[in-house]
XYZ file of C-alpha atoms in Angstrom:
690
model
C 61.261 28.317 33.020
C 59.991 30.787 30.734
C 61.764 29.153 27.481
C 60.650 25.422 28.656
C 57.481 26.931 28.682
C 57.633 27.860 25.593
C 58.947 25.084 24.118
C 56.192 23.020 25.478
C 53.480 25.628 24.073
C 55.080 25.136 21.051
C 55.764 21.044 21.183
C 51.947 21.052 21.992
C 50.798 22.817 19.144
C 52.998 21.339 16.728
C 52.027 17.779 18.150
C 48.162 18.939 17.897
C 48.227 20.064 14.141
C 50.215 16.927 13.219
C 47.633 14.523 15.462
C 44.759 16.593 13.467
C 46.495 16.122 9.983
C 46.789 12.643 10.896
C 43.055 11.951 11.845
C 41.773 13.583 8.878
C 44.240 11.452 6.408
C 43.049 8.451 8.385
C 38.942 9.863 8.615
C 39.585 10.463 4.730
C 40.670 6.958 3.947
C 38.235 5.524 6.025
C 35.564 7.222 4.151
C 37.125 6.409 0.810
C 37.227 3.001 1.838
C 33.360 3.184 2.985
C 32.659 4.460 -0.404
C 34.577 1.636 -2.653
C 33.255 -1.047 -0.517
C 29.581 0.914 -0.773
C 29.624 1.215 -4.578
C 30.807 -2.708 -4.987
C 27.711 -3.963 -2.887
C 25.980 -1.591 -4.937
C 27.643 -3.061 -8.250
C 26.892 -6.600 -7.284
C 23.171 -5.782 -6.194
C 22.849 -4.518 -9.621
C 24.989 -7.299 -11.691
C 22.783 -9.875 -10.217
C 19.387 -8.024 -10.619
C 20.757 -8.205 -14.699
C 21.533 -12.099 -14.125
C 25.092 -10.988 -14.708
C 26.031 -13.181 -11.629
C 28.993 -14.596 -12.014
C 30.608 -11.074 -12.344
C 27.833 -10.381 -9.101
C 30.173 -13.078 -7.195
C 33.518 -11.360 -8.455
C 32.276 -8.471 -7.186
C 30.746 -9.073 -3.778
C 33.195 -12.176 -2.804
C 36.317 -10.109 -2.202
C 34.493 -7.273 0.331
C 33.442 -10.447 2.778
C 34.002 -9.485 6.374
C 34.087 -5.879 5.904
C 30.505 -4.421 5.966
C 29.990 -3.700 8.776
C 25.985 -3.574 9.938
C 25.655 -4.629 5.913
C 27.835 -8.005 6.620
C 24.546 -10.191 6.444
C 23.030 -8.495 3.420
C 26.420 -8.740 1.559
C 26.146 -12.354 2.710
C 22.981 -12.737 1.651
C 23.371 -10.797 -1.979
C 26.771 -13.783 -2.794
C 24.441 -16.518 -1.498
C 21.621 -15.597 -4.083
C 24.692 -14.458 -6.479
C 26.168 -17.885 -6.018
C 22.555 -19.537 -6.286
C 21.994 -17.949 -9.711
C 25.301 -18.671 -11.069
C 24.516 -22.218 -10.431
C 26.902 -22.848 -7.912
C 23.964 -23.739 -4.911
C 25.924 -26.002 -2.663
C 28.503 -23.176 -2.140
C 24.959 -20.460 -1.750
C 23.812 -22.909 0.994
C 25.994 -22.223 4.000
C 26.699 -18.165 2.886
C 22.999 -18.074 2.916
C 22.419 -19.538 6.315
C 24.779 -17.212 8.011
C 22.831 -14.129 6.344
C 19.303 -16.403 8.079
C 21.063 -16.513 11.126
C 21.454 -12.654 11.262
C 17.727 -12.112 11.939
C 15.559 -15.473 11.274
C 12.302 -13.867 12.156
C 13.088 -10.444 9.682
C 13.702 -9.670 6.049
C 16.978 -11.368 5.953
C 15.879 -14.513 7.663
C 12.788 -14.490 5.020
C 14.872 -14.291 1.743
C 17.678 -16.630 2.945
C 15.596 -19.536 4.145
C 13.894 -19.439 1.260
C 17.013 -19.945 -1.381
C 18.607 -21.865 1.277
C 15.731 -24.736 0.649
C 15.838 -23.711 -3.075
C 19.857 -24.368 -2.591
C 19.026 -27.563 -0.945
C 16.452 -29.012 -3.620
C 18.848 -28.174 -6.671
C 21.723 -29.750 -4.783
C 19.841 -33.121 -4.893
C 18.958 -32.896 -0.974
C 15.200 -32.929 -1.343
C 14.499 -34.878 1.753
C 16.011 -31.752 3.595
C 14.653 -29.193 1.401
C 11.092 -30.745 1.600
C 9.850 -30.210 4.770
C 11.583 -26.220 4.834
C 9.662 -25.508 1.320
C 6.427 -26.763 2.869
C 7.017 -24.741 6.360
C 7.500 -21.730 4.025
C 4.706 -22.047 1.875
C 2.322 -22.327 4.786
C 3.595 -19.309 6.338
C 3.635 -17.307 2.770
C 7.255 -16.621 3.763
C 8.945 -16.083 0.188
C 7.336 -16.064 -3.590
C 5.079 -18.359 -3.910
C 5.447 -19.594 -7.081
C 8.880 -20.214 -7.220
C 8.737 -21.988 -3.782
C 5.863 -24.288 -5.668
C 8.764 -24.667 -8.371
C 11.497 -26.045 -5.739
C 9.607 -27.993 -3.708
C 8.283 -29.648 -7.112
C 12.241 -30.387 -7.890
C 12.665 -31.602 -3.839
C 10.101 -34.118 -4.307
C 11.607 -35.686 -7.690
C 15.489 -35.772 -5.722
C 13.603 -37.334 -2.934
C 12.275 -39.737 -5.444
C 8.462 -38.799 -5.908
C 8.543 -38.618 -9.738
C 4.574 -39.054 -9.201
C 4.076 -36.075 -6.449
C 6.501 -33.903 -8.654
C 4.211 -34.149 -11.879
C 0.832 -33.506 -9.456
C 2.785 -30.202 -8.025
C 4.049 -29.054 -11.921
C 0.576 -30.115 -13.209
C -1.020 -27.752 -10.575
C 1.407 -25.162 -10.952
C 1.386 -24.687 -14.793
C -3.047 -24.988 -14.533
C -2.881 -22.200 -11.382
C -0.331 -19.708 -12.804
C -1.798 -19.675 -16.437
C 0.047 -16.762 -18.183
C 3.479 -16.206 -15.542
C 6.809 -17.526 -16.294
C 6.183 -20.152 -13.607
C 3.548 -21.685 -15.491
C 6.115 -22.286 -18.630
C 8.756 -23.575 -16.589
C 6.213 -26.424 -14.782
C 5.236 -27.346 -18.690
C 8.792 -27.754 -19.426
C 9.584 -29.617 -17.025
C 6.664 -31.853 -17.459
C 8.249 -32.225 -20.996
C 11.765 -33.285 -19.525
C 9.837 -36.051 -17.501
C 8.166 -36.993 -20.117
C 10.961 -37.473 -22.213
C 12.341 -39.296 -19.475
C 9.858 -41.780 -19.273
C 8.016 -40.816 -16.610
C 4.147 -41.059 -16.932
C 2.645 -37.570 -17.214
C -1.148 -37.472 -17.976
C -2.199 -35.692 -21.699
C -3.206 -32.482 -21.312
C -7.404 -32.374 -21.369
C -10.033 -29.838 -22.789
C -10.969 -29.384 -19.253
C -7.639 -28.381 -18.275
C -7.357 -26.125 -21.556
C -10.716 -24.393 -19.971
C -9.770 -23.816 -16.592
C -6.244 -22.117 -17.552
C -8.294 -19.825 -20.482
C -10.444 -19.034 -17.061
C -7.431 -18.272 -15.209
C -6.111 -16.083 -17.799
C -9.038 -14.301 -18.150
C -8.867 -13.391 -14.403
C -5.389 -11.850 -14.534
C -7.070 -9.875 -17.905
C -5.078 -11.931 -20.099
C -7.338 -12.120 -22.920
C -5.404 -12.429 -25.875
C -3.399 -15.404 -24.399
C -6.834 -17.026 -23.327
C -7.931 -16.603 -27.132
C -4.647 -18.510 -27.677
C -5.188 -21.021 -25.077
C -8.457 -21.769 -26.324
C -7.393 -22.148 -30.077
C -5.320 -25.582 -29.036
C -8.550 -26.910 -28.634
C -9.732 -29.350 -31.324
C -11.917 -27.409 -33.036
C -14.133 -30.613 -33.697
C -14.060 -31.857 -30.091
C -17.412 -31.462 -27.985
C -18.256 -28.304 -26.114
C -20.857 -29.401 -23.677
C -22.838 -26.853 -22.516
C -21.011 -24.064 -25.440
C -18.387 -23.221 -22.452
C -15.489 -23.528 -24.964
C -17.473 -21.159 -26.991
C -18.490 -18.659 -24.329
C -14.829 -18.629 -23.219
C -13.916 -17.238 -26.562
C -16.714 -15.084 -26.751
C -15.632 -13.640 -23.602
C -11.478 -13.506 -24.168
C -12.956 -11.385 -27.683
C -15.143 -9.094 -26.197
C -12.102 -8.631 -23.343
C -10.100 -7.262 -26.284
C -12.858 -5.046 -27.422
C -13.655 -7.454 -30.228
C -17.484 -6.994 -29.098
C -18.804 -7.919 -32.536
C -17.297 -10.579 -33.135
C -18.163 -12.128 -29.768
C -21.637 -11.011 -30.158
C -22.088 -13.047 -33.445
C -20.135 -16.034 -32.129
C -22.961 -16.143 -29.638
C -25.947 -16.075 -31.314
C -26.223 -19.204 -32.429
C -26.363 -20.493 -29.222
C -28.477 -17.713 -28.309
C -31.023 -18.523 -30.830
C -30.970 -22.329 -29.103
C -32.670 -21.177 -26.323
C -29.640 -21.729 -23.817
C -30.054 -20.721 -20.649
C -26.976 -20.510 -19.077
C -26.306 -17.671 -16.869
C -23.199 -16.600 -17.558
C -23.774 -16.792 -21.479
C -26.854 -14.510 -21.253
C -25.060 -11.892 -19.253
C -21.895 -11.650 -21.446
C -24.669 -11.692 -24.332
C -26.332 -9.168 -22.095
C -23.328 -6.485 -21.909
C -22.464 -6.957 -25.749
C -26.174 -5.829 -26.818
C -25.957 -3.183 -24.042
C -22.551 -1.707 -25.247
C -24.557 -0.871 -28.938
C -27.051 1.040 -27.324
C -29.962 -2.175 -27.155
C -30.883 -1.855 -23.537
C -34.169 -3.631 -24.475
C -32.449 -6.777 -25.972
C -29.858 -6.719 -22.416
C -32.961 -6.902 -19.904
C -34.344 -9.615 -21.733
C -31.356 -11.518 -21.483
C -30.363 -10.320 -18.080
C -34.455 -11.531 -17.300
C -34.096 -15.251 -18.952
C -30.517 -15.440 -17.199
C -32.382 -14.799 -13.342
C -35.136 -16.862 -14.528
C -32.265 -19.821 -15.044
C -30.188 -18.830 -11.557
C -30.748 -18.628 -8.218
C -28.986 -16.873 -4.855
C -26.845 -14.722 -5.730
C -26.640 -15.564 -9.503
C -30.072 -14.671 -9.255
C -29.233 -11.058 -7.849
C -26.214 -10.496 -10.108
C -28.712 -10.569 -13.118
C -31.743 -8.870 -11.515
C -29.194 -5.970 -10.222
C -27.909 -5.407 -13.949
C -31.266 -5.164 -15.041
C -32.208 -2.630 -13.365
C -28.364 -0.475 -13.805
C -28.392 -1.169 -17.273
C -32.251 0.156 -17.738
C -30.559 3.095 -15.478
C -27.314 3.780 -17.394
C -29.566 3.903 -20.758
C -31.496 6.627 -19.397
C -34.488 4.776 -18.789
C -35.132 6.105 -15.292
C -38.924 5.426 -14.348
C -38.448 1.710 -15.540
C -34.742 1.339 -13.827
C -36.731 3.278 -10.143
C -39.294 0.423 -10.518
C -36.490 -2.479 -10.673
C -34.767 -1.165 -7.905
C -37.875 -1.181 -5.647
C -38.383 -4.679 -7.292
C -34.705 -5.615 -6.713
C -34.704 -4.551 -2.825
C -38.142 -6.217 -2.658
C -36.801 -10.012 -3.975
C -33.596 -9.712 -2.683
C -33.261 -7.585 0.657
C -29.963 -8.634 1.946
C -28.315 -8.438 -1.199
C -25.968 -5.157 -2.330
C -28.415 -2.812 0.233
C -26.730 0.250 -0.014
C -25.923 0.433 -4.014
C -29.620 -0.525 -4.606
C -30.634 2.922 -2.069
C -28.004 5.069 -4.370
C -28.955 3.788 -7.461
C -33.057 4.143 -6.868
C -32.125 7.998 -5.545
C -30.012 8.183 -8.714
C -33.172 7.306 -10.377
C -35.586 9.183 -8.694
C -32.783 12.540 -8.571
C -32.659 11.953 -12.744
C -36.560 12.337 -13.172
C -36.491 15.154 -10.858
C -38.315 13.806 -8.014
C -35.916 15.533 -6.173
C -37.712 15.166 -2.691
C -38.035 10.927 -3.084
C -33.853 11.361 -4.050
C -33.284 13.374 -0.720
C -35.716 10.946 1.421
C -33.726 7.497 0.092
C -30.024 8.794 0.161
C -30.542 10.497 3.969
C -31.761 6.886 4.461
C -28.328 5.140 2.872
C -26.595 7.668 4.808
C -28.350 6.384 8.015
C -28.616 2.746 7.735
C -25.321 2.094 6.350
C -23.270 5.131 7.678
C -20.159 3.140 7.418
C -20.679 2.722 3.587
C -18.291 3.828 0.938
C -21.476 5.366 -0.929
C -22.120 7.621 2.352
C -20.622 10.886 0.634
C -21.983 10.949 -2.327
C -25.192 10.121 -0.848
C -24.689 13.445 1.583
C -24.099 15.519 -1.869
C -26.609 14.880 -3.787
C -28.993 14.600 -0.747
C -27.956 18.370 -0.785
C -28.433 19.024 -4.260
C -31.715 17.198 -3.980
C -32.577 19.819 -1.482
C -31.244 22.754 -3.401
C -33.314 21.709 -6.594
C -36.435 21.238 -4.401
C -36.303 25.102 -3.483
C -34.782 24.826 0.188
C -31.597 26.703 -0.741
C -31.075 27.339 3.298
C -31.501 23.646 4.042
C -28.697 22.888 0.819
C -26.495 25.848 2.067
C -26.233 24.182 5.179
C -25.796 20.405 4.205
C -23.332 21.893 1.710
C -21.572 23.623 4.454
C -21.377 20.378 6.782
C -19.986 18.310 3.702
C -16.930 21.012 3.040
C -15.993 20.743 6.866
C -16.335 17.279 6.588
C -14.287 16.639 3.954
C -11.968 19.337 2.913
C -9.776 17.505 0.667
C -12.300 15.141 -1.144
C -13.979 15.451 -4.766
C -17.229 16.352 -2.736
C -15.842 18.721 -0.239
C -14.580 20.678 -3.390
C -17.779 20.244 -5.416
C -19.653 21.946 -1.943
C -17.777 24.704 -1.597
C -17.821 25.645 -5.187
C -21.455 25.295 -4.766
C -21.343 28.233 -1.532
C -18.260 30.168 -3.448
C -16.119 29.844 -0.834
C -12.510 28.893 -0.789
C -10.769 26.144 0.939
C -9.348 27.281 4.633
C -7.956 24.556 6.020
C -4.072 23.929 7.262
C -2.512 20.574 6.674
C -1.387 19.307 10.205
C 2.359 18.685 10.626
C 4.102 15.805 11.743
C 5.214 15.268 15.130
C 8.989 16.511 14.998
C 10.932 13.153 14.968
C 13.847 12.181 16.425
C 15.718 9.351 16.342
C 14.449 6.581 18.122
C 16.113 4.748 20.948
C 15.022 1.020 20.153
C 16.457 -2.317 21.631
C 18.219 -5.701 21.042
C 16.279 -7.190 17.073
C 14.502 -4.115 16.686
C 17.310 -1.560 16.857
C 19.902 -4.210 14.453
C 16.870 -3.438 11.702
C 16.828 -0.407 12.320
C 20.624 -0.347 12.182
C 20.685 -1.826 8.681
C 18.218 -0.321 7.234
C 19.864 3.141 7.707
C 22.864 1.763 6.320
C 20.768 0.325 3.344
C 19.700 3.631 2.259
C 23.323 5.032 2.847
C 24.411 2.779 -0.166
C 20.992 3.081 -2.184
C 19.241 -0.503 -2.093
C 16.201 1.186 -0.773
C 14.048 -1.907 -1.445
C 15.872 -3.715 0.898
C 16.388 -1.048 3.700
C 12.440 -0.293 3.186
C 11.999 -4.223 4.188
C 14.521 -3.708 7.222
C 12.464 -0.086 8.153
C 8.715 -1.965 8.161
C 10.739 -5.116 9.919
C 12.135 -2.125 12.630
C 8.690 -0.491 13.031
C 6.618 -3.459 13.407
C 3.870 -2.883 16.092
C 5.131 0.928 17.028
C 3.109 3.116 18.170
C 4.905 6.043 19.093
C 4.342 9.068 16.394
C 7.660 10.945 16.738
C 9.285 7.752 15.973
C 7.019 6.863 13.103
C 7.364 10.347 11.791
C 11.576 10.221 12.095
C 11.000 7.168 10.355
C 9.518 8.227 7.234
C 11.356 11.527 6.946
C 13.920 9.144 6.544
C 12.814 7.339 4.455
C 11.871 10.448 1.951
C 15.138 11.489 2.565
C 16.344 8.289 1.006
C 13.794 8.809 -2.462
C 12.164 6.256 -1.020
C 8.793 8.160 -1.068
C 6.167 4.773 -0.616
C 7.517 4.103 2.990
C 6.912 8.033 3.778
C 3.476 7.922 1.634
C 2.416 4.491 3.764
C 3.488 5.442 7.232
C 1.809 9.312 6.673
C -1.177 7.571 5.573
C -1.796 4.515 6.935
C -0.214 5.511 10.622
C -0.001 9.094 11.273
C -3.645 9.746 10.023
C -3.086 11.130 6.320
C -3.726 14.501 5.362
C -5.101 15.291 9.254
C -2.081 14.039 11.142
C 1.278 13.748 8.898
C -0.225 15.893 5.455
C 4.262 16.139 4.150
C 4.577 12.587 4.881
C 1.268 11.808 3.512
C 1.963 13.896 0.336
C 5.084 13.977 -0.279
C 6.955 16.213 -2.851
C 7.893 12.579 -4.451
C 10.641 12.686 -7.029
C 10.941 16.668 -7.507
C 13.150 16.647 -10.039
C 12.015 14.526 -11.968
C 8.509 16.016 -11.779
C 9.581 19.404 -12.298
C 11.370 18.812 -15.086
C 8.154 16.742 -16.738
C 5.738 19.606 -15.692
C 7.903 22.537 -17.028
C 8.469 20.573 -20.118
C 4.762 19.935 -21.088
C 3.129 22.995 -19.019
C 1.630 20.681 -16.872
C 0.342 21.283 -13.236
C 3.511 19.455 -11.071
C 1.082 18.449 -8.068
C -1.608 16.759 -10.751
C 1.205 14.368 -11.888
C 2.124 13.728 -8.221
C -1.744 13.265 -7.554
C -1.641 11.022 -10.543
C 1.194 9.367 -9.604
C 0.226 8.524 -6.083
C -2.669 7.170 -7.198
C -1.051 4.707 -10.064
C 1.874 3.437 -8.091
C 1.889 4.875 -4.281
C 5.493 6.342 -5.318
C 7.190 2.726 -6.383
C 9.335 3.028 -9.218
C 9.697 -0.416 -10.133
C 5.968 -1.851 -9.396
C 4.559 -3.181 -12.438
C 0.938 -4.316 -12.629
C -1.278 -6.854 -13.787
C -1.598 -5.402 -17.322
C 2.346 -4.638 -17.480
C 1.737 -1.464 -16.577
C 5.704 0.501 -15.434
C 6.611 2.417 -12.393
C 5.552 5.710 -11.405
C 3.132 6.840 -13.372
C 1.745 3.093 -14.169
C 2.490 3.614 -18.381
C 2.732 0.408 -20.130
C 5.550 -0.235 -22.915
C 3.413 0.113 -25.922
C 1.987 3.553 -24.655
C 5.915 4.640 -24.026
C 6.881 3.459 -27.496
C 3.821 5.511 -29.315
C 4.818 8.510 -26.549
C 8.351 8.312 -27.767
C 7.750 8.624 -31.176
C 5.570 11.602 -31.051
C 8.223 12.955 -28.853
C 10.888 12.450 -31.409
C 12.677 10.103 -28.735
C 14.604 6.610 -30.242
C 12.975 3.594 -29.859
C 13.167 1.629 -26.679
C 11.686 3.638 -24.075
C 8.990 1.034 -22.891
C 12.549 -0.823 -21.508
C 13.379 2.047 -19.117
C 10.087 2.269 -17.819
C 11.744 1.591 -13.981
C 13.649 4.893 -14.696
C 11.764 7.500 -12.545
C 13.359 10.189 -14.924
C 11.537 8.053 -18.419
C 8.712 7.055 -16.778
C 7.704 10.680 -15.284
C 8.580 12.595 -18.383
C 6.327 10.079 -20.469
C 3.886 10.569 -17.942
C 3.831 13.954 -17.608
C 3.773 14.274 -21.732
C 0.819 11.566 -21.926
C -1.646 14.000 -19.539
C -0.840 16.929 -21.510
C -2.045 15.337 -24.384
C -5.153 14.339 -22.625
C -5.438 17.909 -20.936
C -5.202 19.488 -24.414
C -7.766 16.551 -25.701
C -10.260 17.795 -23.198
C -10.245 21.457 -22.938
C -7.979 21.205 -19.385
C -10.383 19.729 -17.530
C -8.219 17.609 -14.689
C -11.168 15.188 -13.739
C -11.678 14.457 -17.433
C -7.772 14.016 -17.794
C -7.664 11.439 -14.832
C -10.665 9.484 -15.972
C -8.763 9.519 -19.795
C -5.476 8.330 -17.956
C -7.448 5.515 -16.230
C -9.811 4.403 -18.766
C -8.518 5.229 -22.102
C -9.639 8.701 -23.823
C -11.855 6.545 -26.579
C -13.942 5.757 -23.515
C -14.378 8.870 -21.997
C -15.016 10.409 -25.756
C -17.770 7.532 -25.665
C -19.214 8.785 -22.585
C -19.065 12.818 -23.523
C -20.667 11.490 -26.587
C -24.065 9.486 -25.270
C -26.715 11.298 -25.557
C -27.785 10.271 -21.776
C -24.429 12.353 -20.534
C -23.739 14.926 -22.925
C -25.116 17.763 -21.786
C -24.500 16.965 -17.476
C -22.763 19.288 -15.137
C -19.633 17.989 -14.516
C -20.704 16.646 -11.004
C -23.155 14.540 -12.670
C -21.311 13.559 -15.902
C -18.932 11.941 -13.231
C -21.169 10.183 -11.055
C -22.802 9.021 -13.919
C -19.231 7.412 -15.732
C -20.797 3.592 -16.372
C -17.141 2.324 -14.993
C -17.108 2.245 -11.170
C -13.105 2.168 -11.150
C -12.789 5.367 -13.294
C -15.791 7.075 -10.867
C -13.771 6.137 -7.836
C -10.421 7.156 -9.711
C -10.952 10.762 -10.355
C -12.458 11.443 -7.725
C -9.252 10.582 -5.303
C -7.360 12.038 -7.942
C -8.613 15.139 -7.488
C -8.885 14.770 -3.644
C -5.089 13.997 -3.700
C -4.717 17.430 -5.750
C -6.482 19.006 -3.232
C -4.217 17.621 -0.572
C -1.566 18.829 -2.236
C -2.070 22.198 -2.453
C -3.355 22.021 1.376
C 0.198 20.823 2.003
C 2.756 22.556 -0.310
C 0.239 25.807 -1.181
C -0.540 26.628 -4.983
C -3.563 28.437 -6.785
C -6.716 26.901 -6.407
C -8.145 23.972 -7.658
C -11.168 25.125 -9.785
C -13.883 22.799 -10.968
C -15.559 24.088 -14.104
C -19.326 23.218 -13.833
C -19.709 22.628 -17.738
C -18.403 19.943 -19.705
C -15.843 20.852 -22.537
C -15.436 20.780 -26.336
C -13.723 17.584 -27.588
C -10.816 18.342 -29.410
C -8.902 15.679 -31.869
C -5.815 14.101 -30.009
C -4.254 10.750 -29.022
C -6.385 7.787 -29.057
C -4.614 5.023 -27.112
């Protein structure tokens, strides 16, 4: 019995070892296969994104049916690749498979859009048209792409006139975007086939020019106007006005003003013409002429247009340092237009009083602004400058009390920082940590979306993962669940989702500091900060404001990526760094983007005496603009707080305050040296001018 028992134990141990080895081998094989599948999926997505559609099809087709939770996304990517390769008929069924996995979610939206487009391009216009119209009405998918497909479906359904109308509208409304060029090519192709296509009129060109200008495409607007016969009539001088606007927007101010001179001399009273002429005059310091032109504009206008001219005239007097006249104008504006720009008129009237040393009057106006318009975005600055007015009027005790209230209300705000410095106290606040998150117990569709999101994060398909995560969390209010999801996204380098959930849904600094102010792209940021001796938190503060941590985002002005670097700026910075050409084409790479952004900040800090507020202003408005502000006689002797408040660009004023607020928040959340805001403006040094 003993011998048998010993044999049994030996056999059991041997079996256990054998089973363990077998399990390990099986697990290893499974893991290896999973890795191979993930790599093929990722490679297929990359090839598709690069436009190598046939290669993407060859990569994705063999893994059909083996992707588990990611099978619907594999089907979607394969369908998109087939579609891109011109195999729309094959794509249709596969896209339908992806759509049925989650009709109301991200899969359904992308698949349904492509399925409808595939039908349109397969000649099944009658089936595609209602699908495309429904998608457009529900705003599911890229509108320009869907509109192009709708025009194609309209042709295949036999309605050529309807297709021409759709293409013309697209060409007009999407001016400056690729869809407009595609629509124009389609119109020319129809014309070549004998289809009646209306000729392009002068009014068409003018409308396209307006749309180009609204998108900031000043050069393209000038080129559009050059296509108009210069001998054609120009009633009301609209063509001339648009050309002058495009020149002005390209910073060719003298040319623009010279162009407008004959119209102005003729006594033209168009409010748009006069306002542009006023802005041009103001740019060269001719305040009186600018105001005279705005008065003419107001006299020839009514309603909101007259209000705009009156307000701008008062603002130009303030901006030119004529504070007593500005005070009178703002009082008149409030009397004549009592329901227009009420909080702004309060603010600029108060500011004009402050600049004249009328501190008691300024304090009264600022208190009134806060009382009557408590939800106005101007309230924080009204509270701070009320305290400064009270302080300057000699009541230091009352001012100190007001400063203490501001410091308490805005620990990580621009005005809170200024208030603390006037009190001589340090920042004392701990960011609230988000609740400890645990994997949520979601049900049904939400659970399936979350499963797909996690699997997509695992393989590195962040864009798709983020879409699934957003859908899974739709309507979710549980803070622990949201915290867990944001942490998962951040761990997968989807820092945008962490920032978005932490800021919007968990209360920002006071509710979820580490999520709202993440150490995003830490390796890239630290490398850039170390190489160029720039505060890493300052880089993150700019990045947060510029892109919200989205590596592939592109602005209307063609700026790219995390630090929103323009390709032309990237090439200039690359030349200074003695890097090979081509960096402007690689700005979606976080390493390249953050490296160039850090180098640019180093140059701006060097130019503006190490001042982070001024470097931020230059990052937003350009160093040349900040130099002009600092050399302006009405601004060059101002303390920093007054200077920032006097920056004439509203966007730049907001940007500086937001970036410094970000920097303060990063210090609260992650620690680091105090943020110092020197009261005096530094000396400007030679340096970058782009």
